[in-house]
Amino acid sequence: MSGYDANEHLTPFRDARGYGAILFDRSQVRQPEPEWFLPAHWGDAAQPVAEGGRGGAWFIQTGEGDAFLRHYLRGGMAARLSRDGHLWRGINHVRSFAEFRLMRVLREKKLPVPMPFAAWYRREGLQYRAAILMQRLPGVRSLAALAMQDSPPWEAAGQLVARFHRAGLDHADLNAHNLLFDAHGQAWMIDFDRSQLRIPATPWREANLQRLLRSLRKLRGARSVEQVDGGFAQLRAAYDAAWQRGY
């Protein structure tokens, strides 16, 4: 984040496997412990998230409200070497810290993202592992799930994406699992790992939208590509209209 943030606090720690630190929002949580970022610590209160992604995410019943815990996993060929180990390049490159701070900036911009509570990393030699703990959004469903039903929220999805793009958010993985809607029509965007704020420009905005379209086609189920493309056309029309309005 830019400038001084009195609520952001960093606590280092050391354990038998290495050393690391926890970055957290003092207005949201008291001093978090390293064990909070391990699902085994929570026992039956940690339930794996079934939808989207490659695993490594849990809903947590903390006793003081529900939370969402996500570990940073690797995909593709890299996962064969280590599922959750990342090359250590210094604390300024820790992925959980970057996402924590970006989410706080987005919330300052009044954008609908979950409240981040704390981010963790532990360095082990040349690698580190990382996790983030944040607000769980109650009663939400993804665009991927809603697209399978009658009257998906295409217009609201397009307006949501345009709103984030107008703020300069280049989402690294804009897919149909990362756009959420509750029963009241409130829309949210999630999963900002490796995303960044940039000057709004057509090439990266179009790349985001094409990635979203590919994910909708991949997750189309029994629907035809033509049906998916028809829904996306509605999303795109709403996006273009919101972009032209400037909000």
PDB file of N, CA and C in Angstrom, residues 143 146 152-164 174 176 179-181 185 187-189 209 212 216 231-232 234-236 238-239 242:
ATOM      1  N   LEU A 143     -20.158 -17.195 -10.978  1.00  0.00           N
ATOM      2  CA  LEU A 143     -20.737 -17.074 -12.321  1.00  0.00           C
ATOM      3  C   LEU A 143     -20.692 -18.418 -13.037  1.00  0.00           C
ATOM      4  N   LEU A 146     -23.809 -20.180 -11.795  1.00  0.00           N
ATOM      5  CA  LEU A 146     -25.035 -19.498 -12.203  1.00  0.00           C
ATOM      6  C   LEU A 146     -25.252 -19.560 -13.705  1.00  0.00           C
ATOM      7  N   PRO A 152     -28.745 -16.186 -15.984  1.00  0.00           N
ATOM      8  CA  PRO A 152     -27.480 -15.844 -15.319  1.00  0.00           C
ATOM      9  C   PRO A 152     -27.298 -14.329 -15.278  1.00  0.00           C
ATOM     10  N   PRO A 153     -26.534 -13.815 -14.313  1.00  0.00           N
ATOM     11  CA  PRO A 153     -26.357 -12.365 -14.154  1.00  0.00           C
ATOM     12  C   PRO A 153     -25.312 -11.802 -15.125  1.00  0.00           C
ATOM     13  N   TRP A 154     -25.551 -11.966 -16.423  1.00  0.00           N
ATOM     14  CA  TRP A 154     -24.569 -11.512 -17.411  1.00  0.00           C
ATOM     15  C   TRP A 154     -24.319 -10.012 -17.310  1.00  0.00           C
ATOM     16  N   GLU A 155     -25.394  -9.246 -17.213  1.00  0.00           N
ATOM     17  CA  GLU A 155     -25.246  -7.793 -17.183  1.00  0.00           C
ATOM     18  C   GLU A 155     -24.472  -7.349 -15.949  1.00  0.00           C
ATOM     19  N   ALA A 156     -24.827  -7.903 -14.792  1.00  0.00           N
ATOM     20  CA  ALA A 156     -24.135  -7.529 -13.557  1.00  0.00           C
ATOM     21  C   ALA A 156     -22.662  -7.926 -13.616  1.00  0.00           C
ATOM     22  N   ALA A 157     -22.363  -9.067 -14.243  1.00  0.00           N
ATOM     23  CA  ALA A 157     -20.974  -9.508 -14.356  1.00  0.00           C
ATOM     24  C   ALA A 157     -20.172  -8.544 -15.226  1.00  0.00           C
ATOM     25  N   GLY A 158     -20.763  -8.117 -16.333  1.00  0.00           N
ATOM     26  CA  GLY A 158     -20.068  -7.170 -17.194  1.00  0.00           C
ATOM     27  C   GLY A 158     -19.825  -5.842 -16.515  1.00  0.00           C
ATOM     28  N   GLN A 159     -20.811  -5.371 -15.770  1.00  0.00           N
ATOM     29  CA  GLN A 159     -20.652  -4.111 -15.041  1.00  0.00           C
ATOM     30  C   GLN A 159     -19.586  -4.227 -13.962  1.00  0.00           C
ATOM     31  N   LEU A 160     -19.527  -5.390 -13.301  1.00  0.00           N
ATOM     32  CA  LEU A 160     -18.530  -5.608 -12.252  1.00  0.00           C
ATOM     33  C   LEU A 160     -17.120  -5.554 -12.825  1.00  0.00           C
ATOM     34  N   VAL A 161     -16.888  -6.262 -13.917  1.00  0.00           N
ATOM     35  CA  VAL A 161     -15.561  -6.281 -14.518  1.00  0.00           C
ATOM     36  C   VAL A 161     -15.163  -4.879 -14.974  1.00  0.00           C
ATOM     37  N   ALA A 162     -16.100  -4.156 -15.577  1.00  0.00           N
ATOM     38  CA  ALA A 162     -15.805  -2.793 -16.028  1.00  0.00           C
ATOM     39  C   ALA A 162     -15.427  -1.889 -14.859  1.00  0.00           C
ATOM     40  N   ARG A 163     -16.083  -2.078 -13.746  1.00  0.00           N
ATOM     41  CA  ARG A 163     -15.797  -1.254 -12.570  1.00  0.00           C
ATOM     42  C   ARG A 163     -14.366  -1.471 -12.085  1.00  0.00           C
ATOM     43  N   PHE A 164     -13.927  -2.724 -12.052  1.00  0.00           N
ATOM     44  CA  PHE A 164     -12.562  -3.014 -11.626  1.00  0.00           C
ATOM     45  C   PHE A 164     -11.552  -2.523 -12.662  1.00  0.00           C
ATOM     46  N   LEU A 174      -8.759 -13.917 -14.462  1.00  0.00           N
ATOM     47  CA  LEU A 174     -10.182 -13.584 -14.478  1.00  0.00           C
ATOM     48  C   LEU A 174     -10.958 -14.737 -15.102  1.00  0.00           C
ATOM     49  N   ALA A 176     -14.545 -17.601 -14.519  1.00  0.00           N
ATOM     50  CA  ALA A 176     -15.932 -17.598 -14.055  1.00  0.00           C
ATOM     51  C   ALA A 176     -16.080 -18.025 -12.603  1.00  0.00           C
ATOM     52  N   LEU A 179     -15.891 -14.561 -10.075  1.00  0.00           N
ATOM     53  CA  LEU A 179     -16.967 -13.571 -10.007  1.00  0.00           C
ATOM     54  C   LEU A 179     -18.100 -14.196  -9.211  1.00  0.00           C
ATOM     55  N   LEU A 180     -18.448 -13.593  -8.070  1.00  0.00           N
ATOM     56  CA  LEU A 180     -19.410 -14.172  -7.141  1.00  0.00           C
ATOM     57  C   LEU A 180     -20.623 -13.256  -6.985  1.00  0.00           C
ATOM     58  N   PHE A 181     -21.785 -13.877  -6.710  1.00  0.00           N
ATOM     59  CA  PHE A 181     -23.032 -13.134  -6.552  1.00  0.00           C
ATOM     60  C   PHE A 181     -23.822 -13.738  -5.401  1.00  0.00           C
ATOM     61  N   GLY A 185     -28.174  -9.980  -5.211  1.00  0.00           N
ATOM     62  CA  GLY A 185     -27.618  -9.360  -6.399  1.00  0.00           C
ATOM     63  C   GLY A 185     -26.291  -8.665  -6.195  1.00  0.00           C
ATOM     64  N   ALA A 187     -22.500  -8.247  -6.162  1.00  0.00           N
ATOM     65  CA  ALA A 187     -21.454  -8.919  -6.926  1.00  0.00           C
ATOM     66  C   ALA A 187     -20.093  -8.669  -6.284  1.00  0.00           C
ATOM     67  N   TRP A 188     -19.219  -9.676  -6.376  1.00  0.00           N
ATOM     68  CA  TRP A 188     -17.884  -9.603  -5.795  1.00  0.00           C
ATOM     69  C   TRP A 188     -16.866 -10.163  -6.778  1.00  0.00           C
ATOM     70  N   MET A 189     -15.631  -9.691  -6.663  1.00  0.00           N
ATOM     71  CA  MET A 189     -14.514 -10.291  -7.385  1.00  0.00           C
ATOM     72  C   MET A 189     -13.522 -10.812  -6.358  1.00  0.00           C
ATOM     73  N   LEU A 209     -10.820 -10.111 -20.574  1.00  0.00           N
ATOM     74  CA  LEU A 209     -12.140 -10.522 -21.061  1.00  0.00           C
ATOM     75  C   LEU A 209     -12.058 -11.815 -21.865  1.00  0.00           C
ATOM     76  N   LEU A 212     -11.771 -14.682 -19.503  1.00  0.00           N
ATOM     77  CA  LEU A 212     -13.069 -14.992 -18.924  1.00  0.00           C
ATOM     78  C   LEU A 212     -13.919 -15.792 -19.898  1.00  0.00           C
ATOM     79  N   LEU A 216     -15.497 -19.642 -19.440  1.00  0.00           N
ATOM     80  CA  LEU A 216     -16.920 -19.948 -19.590  1.00  0.00           C
ATOM     81  C   LEU A 216     -17.132 -21.071 -20.597  1.00  0.00           C
ATOM     82  N   GLY A 231     -24.388 -15.720 -24.105  1.00  0.00           N
ATOM     83  CA  GLY A 231     -24.384 -15.129 -22.775  1.00  0.00           C
ATOM     84  C   GLY A 231     -23.246 -14.145 -22.604  1.00  0.00           C
ATOM     85  N   PHE A 232     -22.077 -14.520 -23.119  1.00  0.00           N
ATOM     86  CA  PHE A 232     -20.932 -13.619 -22.992  1.00  0.00           C
ATOM     87  C   PHE A 232     -21.160 -12.331 -23.775  1.00  0.00           C
ATOM     88  N   GLN A 234     -23.904 -10.742 -23.975  1.00  0.00           N
ATOM     89  CA  GLN A 234     -24.655  -9.871 -23.064  1.00  0.00           C
ATOM     90  C   GLN A 234     -23.727  -9.257 -22.023  1.00  0.00           C
ATOM     91  N   LEU A 235     -22.821 -10.068 -21.501  1.00  0.00           N
ATOM     92  CA  LEU A 235     -21.845  -9.576 -20.531  1.00  0.00           C
ATOM     93  C   LEU A 235     -20.993  -8.478 -21.160  1.00  0.00           C
ATOM     94  N   ARG A 236     -20.545  -8.731 -22.388  1.00  0.00           N
ATOM     95  CA  ARG A 236     -19.676  -7.765 -23.055  1.00  0.00           C
ATOM     96  C   ARG A 236     -20.412  -6.459 -23.360  1.00  0.00           C
ATOM     97  N   ALA A 238     -22.850  -5.148 -21.635  1.00  0.00           N
ATOM     98  CA  ALA A 238     -22.967  -4.423 -20.366  1.00  0.00           C
ATOM     99  C   ALA A 238     -21.624  -3.831 -19.961  1.00  0.00           C
ATOM    100  N   TYR A 239     -20.554  -4.569 -20.207  1.00  0.00           N
ATOM    101  CA  TYR A 239     -19.201  -4.070 -19.913  1.00  0.00           C
ATOM    102  C   TYR A 239     -18.919  -2.811 -20.732  1.00  0.00           C
ATOM    103  N   ALA A 242     -20.913   0.193 -19.514  1.00  0.00           N
ATOM    104  CA  ALA A 242     -20.402   0.718 -18.243  1.00  0.00           C
ATOM    105  C   ALA A 242     -19.065   1.416 -18.461  1.00  0.00           C
TER     106      ALA A 242
END
